[in-house]
CSV table of N, CA and C in Angstrom, one decimal:
chain,number,residue,atom,x,y,z
A,1,MET,N,0.8,-1.2,0.0
A,1,MET,CA,0.0,0.0,0.0
A,1,MET,C,0.9,1.2,0.0
A,2,ALA,N,0.6,2.2,-0.9
A,2,ALA,CA,1.3,3.4,-0.9
A,2,ALA,C,1.2,4.2,0.4
A,3,LEU,N,2.2,5.0,0.7
A,3,LEU,CA,2.2,5.7,1.9
A,3,LEU,C,1.1,6.7,2.1
A,4,ILE,N,0.7,7.4,1.0
A,4,ILE,CA,-0.4,8.3,1.0
A,4,ILE,C,-1.7,7.6,1.3
A,5,GLU,N,-1.9,6.4,0.7
A,5,GLU,CA,-3.1,5.7,0.9
A,5,GLU,C,-3.2,5.2,2.4
A,6,GLN,N,-2.0,4.8,2.9
A,6,GLN,CA,-1.9,4.4,4.3
A,6,GLN,C,-2.3,5.5,5.2
A,7,LEU,N,-1.8,6.7,5.0
A,7,LEU,CA,-2.1,7.9,5.8
A,7,LEU,C,-3.6,8.1,5.7
A,8,LYS,N,-4.2,8.1,4.5
A,8,LYS,CA,-5.7,8.3,4.4
A,8,LYS,C,-6.5,7.3,5.1
A,9,GLU,N,-6.1,6.0,5.1
A,9,GLU,CA,-6.8,5.0,5.7
A,9,GLU,C,-6.7,5.1,7.2
A,10,GLU,N,-5.5,5.5,7.8
A,10,GLU,CA,-5.4,5.7,9.2
A,10,GLU,C,-6.2,6.9,9.6
A,11,GLN,N,-6.3,7.9,8.7
A,11,GLN,CA,-7.2,9.1,9.1
A,11,GLN,C,-8.6,8.6,9.3
A,12,LYS,N,-9.1,7.8,8.4
A,12,LYS,CA,-10.5,7.3,8.6
A,12,LYS,C,-10.6,6.5,9.9
A,13,ILE,N,-9.6,5.7,10.2
A,13,ILE,CA,-9.7,4.9,11.5
A,13,ILE,C,-9.7,5.8,12.7
A,14,ALA,N,-8.8,6.8,12.6
A,14,ALA,CA,-8.8,7.8,13.8
A,14,ALA,C,-10.1,8.6,13.9
A,15,MET,N,-10.7,8.9,12.8
A,15,MET,CA,-12.0,9.6,12.8
A,15,MET,C,-13.1,8.7,13.5
A,16,LYS,N,-13.1,7.4,13.1
A,16,LYS,CA,-14.1,6.5,13.7
A,16,LYS,C,-13.8,6.2,15.1
A,17,ALA,N,-12.6,6.2,15.5
A,17,ALA,CA,-12.2,6.0,16.9
A,17,ALA,C,-12.3,7.3,17.8
A,18,LYS,N,-12.6,8.4,17.1
A,18,LYS,CA,-12.6,9.7,17.8
A,18,LYS,C,-11.3,10.0,18.5
A,19,ASP,N,-10.2,9.6,17.9
A,19,ASP,CA,-8.9,9.9,18.5
A,19,ASP,C,-8.4,11.2,17.9
A,20,LYS,N,-8.7,12.3,18.6
A,20,LYS,CA,-8.5,13.7,18.1
A,20,LYS,C,-7.0,14.0,17.9
A,21,ALA,N,-6.1,13.5,18.8
A,21,ALA,CA,-4.7,13.8,18.8
A,21,ALA,C,-4.1,13.1,17.5
A,22,ARG,N,-4.4,11.8,17.3
A,22,ARG,CA,-3.9,11.1,16.2
A,22,ARG,C,-4.4,11.7,14.9
A,23,LEU,N,-5.7,12.0,14.9
A,23,LEU,CA,-6.4,12.6,13.7
A,23,LEU,C,-5.7,13.9,13.3
A,24,GLY,N,-5.5,14.7,14.3
A,24,GLY,CA,-4.9,16.0,14.0
A,24,GLY,C,-3.5,15.9,13.4
A,25,THR,N,-2.7,15.0,13.9
A,25,THR,CA,-1.3,14.8,13.4
A,25,THR,C,-1.4,14.3,12.0
A,26,ILE,N,-2.2,13.3,11.7
A,26,ILE,CA,-2.3,12.8,10.4
A,26,ILE,C,-2.8,13.9,9.4
A,27,ARG,N,-3.8,14.7,9.8
A,27,ARG,CA,-4.2,15.8,9.0
A,27,ARG,C,-3.1,16.8,8.7
A,28,LEU,N,-2.3,17.0,9.7
A,28,LEU,CA,-1.1,17.9,9.5
A,28,LEU,C,-0.2,17.3,8.4
A,29,ALA,N,0.1,16.1,8.5
A,29,ALA,CA,1.0,15.4,7.5
A,29,ALA,C,0.3,15.4,6.1
A,30,LEU,N,-0.9,15.1,6.0
A,30,LEU,CA,-1.6,15.1,4.7
A,30,LEU,C,-1.6,16.5,4.1
A,31,SER,N,-1.8,17.5,5.0
A,31,SER,CA,-1.8,18.9,4.6
A,31,SER,C,-0.5,19.3,4.0
A,32,ALA,N,0.6,18.9,4.7
A,32,ALA,CA,2.0,19.3,4.2
A,32,ALA,C,2.2,18.6,2.9
A,33,ILE,N,1.8,17.4,2.7
A,33,ILE,CA,2.0,16.7,1.4
A,33,ILE,C,1.2,17.4,0.3
A,34,LYS,N,-0.1,17.7,0.6
A,34,LYS,CA,-0.9,18.3,-0.4
A,34,LYS,C,-0.3,19.7,-0.8
A,35,GLN,N,0.2,20.4,0.2
A,35,GLN,CA,0.7,21.8,0.0
A,35,GLN,C,1.9,21.7,-1.0
A,36,ARG,N,2.8,20.7,-0.8
A,36,ARG,CA,3.9,20.5,-1.7
A,36,ARG,C,3.5,20.1,-3.1
A,37,GLU,N,2.5,19.2,-3.2
A,37,GLU,CA,2.0,18.8,-4.5
A,37,GLU,C,1.4,20.0,-5.2
A,38,VAL,N,0.6,20.9,-4.5
A,38,VAL,CA,0.0,22.0,-5.2
A,38,VAL,C,1.1,23.0,-5.6
A,39,ASP,N,2.0,23.3,-4.7
A,39,ASP,CA,3.1,24.3,-5.0
A,39,ASP,C,3.9,23.9,-6.2
A,40,GLU,N,4.3,22.6,-6.2
A,40,GLU,CA,5.2,22.2,-7.3
A,40,GLU,C,4.5,21.5,-8.5
A,41,ARG,N,3.1,21.4,-8.4
A,41,ARG,CA,2.3,20.8,-9.4
A,41,ARG,C,2.8,19.5,-9.9
A,42,ILE,N,3.0,18.6,-8.8
A,42,ILE,CA,3.5,17.3,-9.1
A,42,ILE,C,2.7,16.3,-8.2
A,43,THR,N,2.8,15.0,-8.4
A,43,THR,CA,2.3,14.0,-7.5
A,43,THR,C,3.5,13.4,-6.8
A,44,LEU,N,3.5,13.4,-5.5
A,44,LEU,CA,4.6,12.9,-4.8
A,44,LEU,C,4.6,11.4,-4.7
A,45,ASN,N,5.8,10.8,-4.7
A,45,ASN,CA,6.0,9.4,-4.5
A,45,ASN,C,6.3,9.1,-3.1
A,46,ASP,N,6.4,7.9,-2.7
A,46,ASP,CA,6.7,7.5,-1.3
A,46,ASP,C,7.9,8.1,-0.7
A,47,ASP,N,9.0,8.2,-1.5
A,47,ASP,CA,10.2,8.8,-1.1
A,47,ASP,C,10.1,10.3,-0.7
A,48,ASP,N,9.3,11.0,-1.5
A,48,ASP,CA,9.1,12.4,-1.3
A,48,ASP,C,8.2,12.6,0.0
A,49,ILE,N,7.2,11.7,0.1
A,49,ILE,CA,6.4,11.8,1.3
A,49,ILE,C,7.2,11.4,2.6
A,50,LEU,N,8.1,10.5,2.5
A,50,LEU,CA,8.9,10.1,3.6
A,50,LEU,C,9.8,11.3,4.0
A,51,ALA,N,10.3,12.0,3.0
A,51,ALA,CA,11.2,13.2,3.3
A,51,ALA,C,10.4,14.2,4.0
A,52,ILE,N,9.1,14.4,3.7
A,52,ILE,CA,8.2,15.4,4.4
A,52,ILE,C,8.0,14.9,5.8
A,53,LEU,N,7.7,13.6,6.0
A,53,LEU,CA,7.5,13.1,7.3
A,53,LEU,C,8.7,13.2,8.2
A,54,THR,N,9.9,13.0,7.6
A,54,THR,CA,11.2,13.1,8.3
A,54,THR,C,11.4,14.5,8.8
A,55,LYS,N,11.1,15.5,7.9
A,55,LYS,CA,11.2,16.9,8.2
A,55,LYS,C,10.3,17.3,9.4
A,56,MET,N,9.1,16.8,9.3
A,56,MET,CA,8.1,17.1,10.4
A,56,MET,C,8.6,16.5,11.7
A,57,VAL,N,9.1,15.3,11.7
A,57,VAL,CA,9.6,14.7,13.0
A,57,VAL,C,10.8,15.5,13.5
A,58,LYS,N,11.7,15.9,12.6
A,58,LYS,CA,12.8,16.8,13.0
A,58,LYS,C,12.4,18.1,13.6
A,59,GLN,N,11.4,18.7,13.0
A,59,GLN,CA,10.8,20.0,13.6
A,59,GLN,C,10.3,19.8,15.0
A,60,ARG,N,9.6,18.7,15.1
A,60,ARG,CA,9.0,18.4,16.4
A,60,ARG,C,10.0,18.1,17.5
A,61,ARG,N,11.1,17.4,17.1
A,61,ARG,CA,12.1,17.1,18.1
A,61,ARG,C,12.8,18.4,18.5
A,62,ASP,N,13.0,19.3,17.6
A,62,ASP,CA,13.6,20.7,17.9
A,62,ASP,C,12.6,21.4,18.9
A,63,SER,N,11.3,21.3,18.6
A,63,SER,CA,10.4,22.0,19.5
A,63,SER,C,10.4,21.4,20.9
A,64,VAL,N,10.5,20.1,21.0
A,64,VAL,CA,10.5,19.4,22.3
A,64,VAL,C,11.7,19.9,23.1
A,65,SER,N,12.9,20.0,22.5
A,65,SER,CA,14.0,20.5,23.3
A,65,SER,C,13.8,21.9,23.7
A,66,GLN,N,13.2,22.8,22.8
A,66,GLN,CA,13.0,24.2,23.2
A,66,GLN,C,11.9,24.3,24.3
A,67,PHE,N,10.9,23.5,24.2
A,67,PHE,CA,9.8,23.5,25.2
A,67,PHE,C,10.4,23.0,26.6
A,68,GLU,N,11.2,22.0,26.6
A,68,GLU,CA,11.7,21.5,27.8
A,68,GLU,C,12.7,22.5,28.4
A,69,ALA,N,13.4,23.2,27.6
A,69,ALA,CA,14.3,24.3,28.1
A,69,ALA,C,13.6,25.4,28.7
A,70,ALA,N,12.4,25.6,28.2
A,70,ALA,CA,11.5,26.7,28.8
A,70,ALA,C,10.6,26.2,29.9
A,71,ASN,N,10.8,25.0,30.3
A,71,ASN,CA,9.9,24.4,31.4
A,71,ASN,C,8.4,24.3,31.0
A,72,ARG,N,8.2,24.0,29.7
A,72,ARG,CA,6.8,23.8,29.3
A,72,ARG,C,6.6,22.4,28.9
A,73,GLN,N,6.5,21.5,29.9
A,73,GLN,CA,6.4,20.1,29.7
A,73,GLN,C,5.1,19.7,29.0
A,74,ASP,N,4.0,20.5,29.2
A,74,ASP,CA,2.8,20.2,28.6
A,74,ASP,C,2.9,20.2,27.1
A,75,LEU,N,3.6,21.3,26.6
A,75,LEU,CA,3.7,21.4,25.1
A,75,LEU,C,4.7,20.4,24.6
A,76,ALA,N,5.8,20.1,25.4
A,76,ALA,CA,6.7,19.1,25.0
A,76,ALA,C,6.1,17.7,24.8
A,77,ASP,N,5.2,17.4,25.8
A,77,ASP,CA,4.4,16.1,25.7
A,77,ASP,C,3.6,16.0,24.5
A,78,ALA,N,2.9,17.1,24.1
A,78,ALA,CA,2.1,17.2,22.9
A,78,ALA,C,2.9,16.9,21.6
A,79,GLU,N,4.1,17.5,21.6
A,79,GLU,CA,5.0,17.3,20.4
A,79,GLU,C,5.5,15.9,20.4
A,80,LYS,N,5.8,15.3,21.5
A,80,LYS,CA,6.3,13.9,21.6
A,80,LYS,C,5.2,13.0,21.1
A,81,ALA,N,3.9,13.3,21.4
A,81,ALA,CA,2.8,12.4,20.9
A,81,ALA,C,2.7,12.5,19.4
A,82,GLU,N,2.9,13.7,18.9
A,82,GLU,CA,2.9,13.8,17.4
A,82,GLU,C,4.0,13.1,16.8
A,83,ILE,N,5.2,13.1,17.4
A,83,ILE,CA,6.3,12.4,16.9
A,83,ILE,C,6.0,10.9,16.8
A,84,THR,N,5.4,10.4,17.8
A,84,THR,CA,5.0,8.9,17.9
A,84,THR,C,4.1,8.6,16.8
A,85,VAL,N,3.1,9.4,16.5
A,85,VAL,CA,2.1,9.2,15.4
A,85,VAL,C,2.9,9.2,14.1
A,86,LEU,N,3.7,10.2,13.8
A,86,LEU,CA,4.4,10.3,12.6
A,86,LEU,C,5.4,9.1,12.3
A,87,GLU,N,6.0,8.7,13.4
A,87,GLU,CA,7.0,7.5,13.3
A,87,GLU,C,6.3,6.2,12.9
A,88,ASP,N,5.0,6.1,13.2
A,88,ASP,CA,4.2,4.9,12.7
A,88,ASP,C,4.2,4.7,11.2
A,89,PHE,N,4.4,5.8,10.5
A,89,PHE,CA,4.4,5.8,9.0
A,89,PHE,C,5.7,5.7,8.4
A,90,MET,N,6.8,5.7,9.2
A,90,MET,CA,8.1,5.7,8.7
A,90,MET,C,8.7,4.3,8.8
A,91,PRO,N,9.7,4.0,8.0
A,91,PRO,CA,10.3,2.6,8.1
A,91,PRO,C,11.0,2.4,9.4
A,92,GLN,N,11.3,1.2,9.7
A,92,GLN,CA,12.0,0.8,10.9
A,92,GLN,C,13.4,1.5,10.9
A,93,PRO,N,13.7,2.1,12.1
A,93,PRO,CA,15.1,2.8,12.1
A,93,PRO,C,16.2,1.8,12.1
A,94,LEU,N,17.3,2.2,11.5
A,94,LEU,CA,18.5,1.3,11.4
A,94,LEU,C,19.3,1.3,12.7
A,95,THR,N,19.9,0.2,13.0
A,95,THR,CA,20.8,0.1,14.2
A,95,THR,C,22.1,0.8,13.8
A,96,GLU,N,22.9,1.0,14.9
A,96,GLU,CA,24.2,1.7,14.7
A,96,GLU,C,25.1,0.8,13.8
A,97,ASP,N,25.1,-0.5,14.0
A,97,ASP,CA,25.9,-1.4,13.2
A,97,ASP,C,25.4,-1.4,11.7
A,98,GLU,N,24.1,-1.4,11.5
A,98,GLU,CA,23.6,-1.3,10.1
A,98,GLU,C,24.1,-0.1,9.4
A,99,VAL,N,24.0,1.1,10.1
A,99,VAL,CA,24.4,2.3,9.5
A,99,VAL,C,25.9,2.3,9.2
A,100,THR,N,26.7,1.8,10.1
A,100,THR,CA,28.2,1.7,9.9
A,100,THR,C,28.4,0.8,8.6
A,101,ALA,N,27.8,-0.3,8.5
A,101,ALA,CA,27.9,-1.2,7.4
A,101,ALA,C,27.6,-0.5,6.1
A,102,LEU,N,26.5,0.2,6.1
A,102,LEU,CA,26.1,1.0,4.9
A,102,LEU,C,27.1,2.1,4.5
A,103,ILE,N,27.7,2.7,5.5
A,103,ILE,CA,28.7,3.7,5.3
A,103,ILE,C,29.9,3.1,4.6
A,104,VAL,N,30.4,2.0,5.2
A,104,VAL,CA,31.5,1.3,4.6
A,104,VAL,C,31.3,0.9,3.2
A,105,SER,N,30.1,0.3,2.9
A,105,SER,CA,29.8,-0.1,1.5
A,105,SER,C,29.7,1.1,0.6
A,106,ALA,N,29.1,2.2,1.1
A,106,ALA,CA,29.0,3.4,0.3
A,106,ALA,C,30.4,4.0,-0.1
A,107,ILE,N,31.3,4.0,0.9
A,107,ILE,CA,32.6,4.5,0.6
A,107,ILE,C,33.3,3.6,-0.4
A,108,THR,N,33.2,2.3,-0.3
A,108,THR,CA,33.8,1.4,-1.3
A,108,THR,C,33.1,1.6,-2.7
A,109,GLU,N,31.8,1.7,-2.7
A,109,GLU,CA,31.1,1.8,-3.9
A,109,GLU,C,31.4,3.1,-4.7
A,110,SER,N,31.6,4.2,-3.9
A,110,SER,CA,31.9,5.5,-4.6
A,110,SER,C,33.4,5.7,-4.8
A,111,GLY,N,34.2,4.9,-4.2
A,111,GLY,CA,35.6,5.0,-4.4
A,111,GLY,C,36.2,6.2,-3.7
A,112,ALA,N,35.6,6.6,-2.6
A,112,ALA,CA,36.0,7.8,-1.9
A,112,ALA,C,37.4,7.6,-1.3
A,113,ALA,N,38.2,8.7,-1.4
A,113,ALA,CA,39.6,8.6,-0.9
A,113,ALA,C,39.8,9.6,0.3
A,114,GLY,N,38.9,10.6,0.4
A,114,GLY,CA,39.1,11.6,1.5
A,114,GLY,C,37.9,12.4,1.7
A,115,MET,N,38.1,13.5,2.4
A,115,MET,CA,36.9,14.4,2.7
A,115,MET,C,36.4,15.0,1.5
A,116,GLN,N,37.2,15.2,0.4
A,116,GLN,CA,36.7,15.9,-0.8
A,116,GLN,C,35.6,15.0,-1.5
A,117,ASP,N,35.5,13.7,-1.1
A,117,ASP,CA,34.6,12.8,-1.7
A,117,ASP,C,33.3,12.6,-0.8
A,118,MET,N,33.2,13.4,0.2
A,118,MET,CA,32.1,13.2,1.1
A,118,MET,C,30.7,13.3,0.4
A,119,GLY,N,30.6,14.2,-0.5
A,119,GLY,CA,29.3,14.4,-1.3
A,119,GLY,C,29.0,13.2,-2.0
A,120,LYS,N,29.9,12.5,-2.6
A,120,LYS,CA,29.7,11.3,-3.4
A,120,LYS,C,29.1,10.2,-2.4
A,121,VAL,N,29.8,10.1,-1.3
A,121,VAL,CA,29.3,9.0,-0.3
A,121,VAL,C,27.9,9.3,0.2
A,122,MET,N,27.7,10.6,0.6
A,122,MET,CA,26.3,11.0,1.1
A,122,MET,C,25.3,10.8,0.0
A,123,GLY,N,25.7,11.0,-1.3
A,123,GLY,CA,24.7,10.8,-2.4
A,123,GLY,C,24.3,9.3,-2.5
A,124,VAL,N,25.3,8.4,-2.3
A,124,VAL,CA,25.0,7.0,-2.3
A,124,VAL,C,24.1,6.6,-1.1
A,125,LEU,N,24.5,7.2,0.1
A,125,LEU,CA,23.8,6.8,1.3
A,125,LEU,C,22.4,7.3,1.4
A,126,LYS,N,22.1,8.5,1.0
A,126,LYS,CA,20.8,9.2,1.3
A,126,LYS,C,19.6,8.3,0.9
A,127,PRO,N,19.6,7.8,-0.3
A,127,PRO,CA,18.4,7.0,-0.7
A,127,PRO,C,18.2,5.7,0.2
A,128,GLN,N,19.3,5.2,0.7
A,128,GLN,CA,19.2,4.0,1.5
A,128,GLN,C,18.8,4.3,2.9
A,129,ILE,N,19.2,5.5,3.4
A,129,ILE,CA,19.0,5.8,4.8
A,129,ILE,C,17.8,6.7,5.1
A,130,GLN,N,17.4,7.4,4.1
A,130,GLN,CA,16.3,8.4,4.3
A,130,GLN,C,15.2,8.0,5.2
A,131,GLY,N,15.0,8.7,6.2
A,131,GLY,CA,13.9,8.3,7.1
A,131,GLY,C,14.1,7.2,8.1
A,132,ARG,N,15.3,6.6,8.0
A,132,ARG,CA,15.6,5.4,8.8
A,132,ARG,C,16.7,5.7,9.8
A,133,ALA,N,17.4,6.9,9.6
A,133,ALA,CA,18.5,7.3,10.6
A,133,ALA,C,18.6,8.8,10.5
A,134,ASP,N,19.2,9.4,11.5
A,134,ASP,CA,19.4,10.9,11.6
A,134,ASP,C,20.5,11.2,10.6
A,135,MET,N,20.3,12.0,9.6
A,135,MET,CA,21.3,12.3,8.6
A,135,MET,C,22.4,13.1,9.2
A,136,GLY,N,22.2,13.9,10.2
A,136,GLY,CA,23.2,14.6,10.9
A,136,GLY,C,24.3,13.7,11.5
A,137,LYS,N,23.8,12.7,12.2
A,137,LYS,CA,24.7,11.7,12.8
A,137,LYS,C,25.4,10.9,11.8
A,138,VAL,N,24.7,10.5,10.7
A,138,VAL,CA,25.3,9.8,9.6
A,138,VAL,C,26.4,10.6,9.0
A,139,SER,N,26.2,11.9,8.8
A,139,SER,CA,27.2,12.7,8.3
A,139,SER,C,28.5,12.8,9.1
A,140,GLY,N,28.3,12.8,10.4
A,140,GLY,CA,29.4,12.8,11.3
A,140,GLY,C,30.2,11.5,11.3
A,141,LEU,N,29.4,10.4,11.2
A,141,LEU,CA,30.1,9.1,11.0
A,141,LEU,C,30.9,9.0,9.7
A,142,VAL,N,30.3,9.5,8.6
A,142,VAL,CA,31.0,9.5,7.4
A,142,VAL,C,32.3,10.3,7.5
A,143,ARG,N,32.2,11.5,8.1
A,143,ARG,CA,33.4,12.4,8.3
A,143,ARG,C,34.5,11.6,9.0
A,144,ALA,N,34.1,10.9,10.1
A,144,ALA,CA,35.1,10.1,10.9
A,144,ALA,C,35.7,9.1,10.1
A,145,LYS,N,34.9,8.4,9.2
A,145,LYS,CA,35.5,7.3,8.4
A,145,LYS,C,36.5,7.8,7.3
A,146,LEU,N,36.1,9.0,6.8
A,146,LEU,CA,36.9,9.6,5.7
A,146,LEU,C,38.2,10.3,6.2
A,147,ALA,N,38.2,10.7,7.4
A,147,ALA,CA,39.3,11.5,7.9
A,147,ALA,C,40.5,10.6,8.2
């Protein structure tokens, strides 16, 4: 089942269950997807939708840290609940060992020799890791391997 269809189906289930928190989060995701489709006049595929969901999760994680720093635990809890709902639609996260193995194979595949080849390595890794690992951490691991 395509990711957009899965989101719409879960929206119906949340409506029937009267789960307002889950319904609101799914509607936010569908709205962001529709907005991008309208703005760019394209139909998004699963990878594009996954990129949108990843961005939404990252935004909410940033919000959680800011809310906790401001002692607003109620708002932080609401953001954490949204993260949980969004992560239901994302693929299973990779373990540290799996990420390391993918980095090693990407370095070998791209023939990277040093830091100047980091873009090549990240270009190979991004489609494999998108939505399954934090790209910032992956970037740091790649830097460490290439240094």
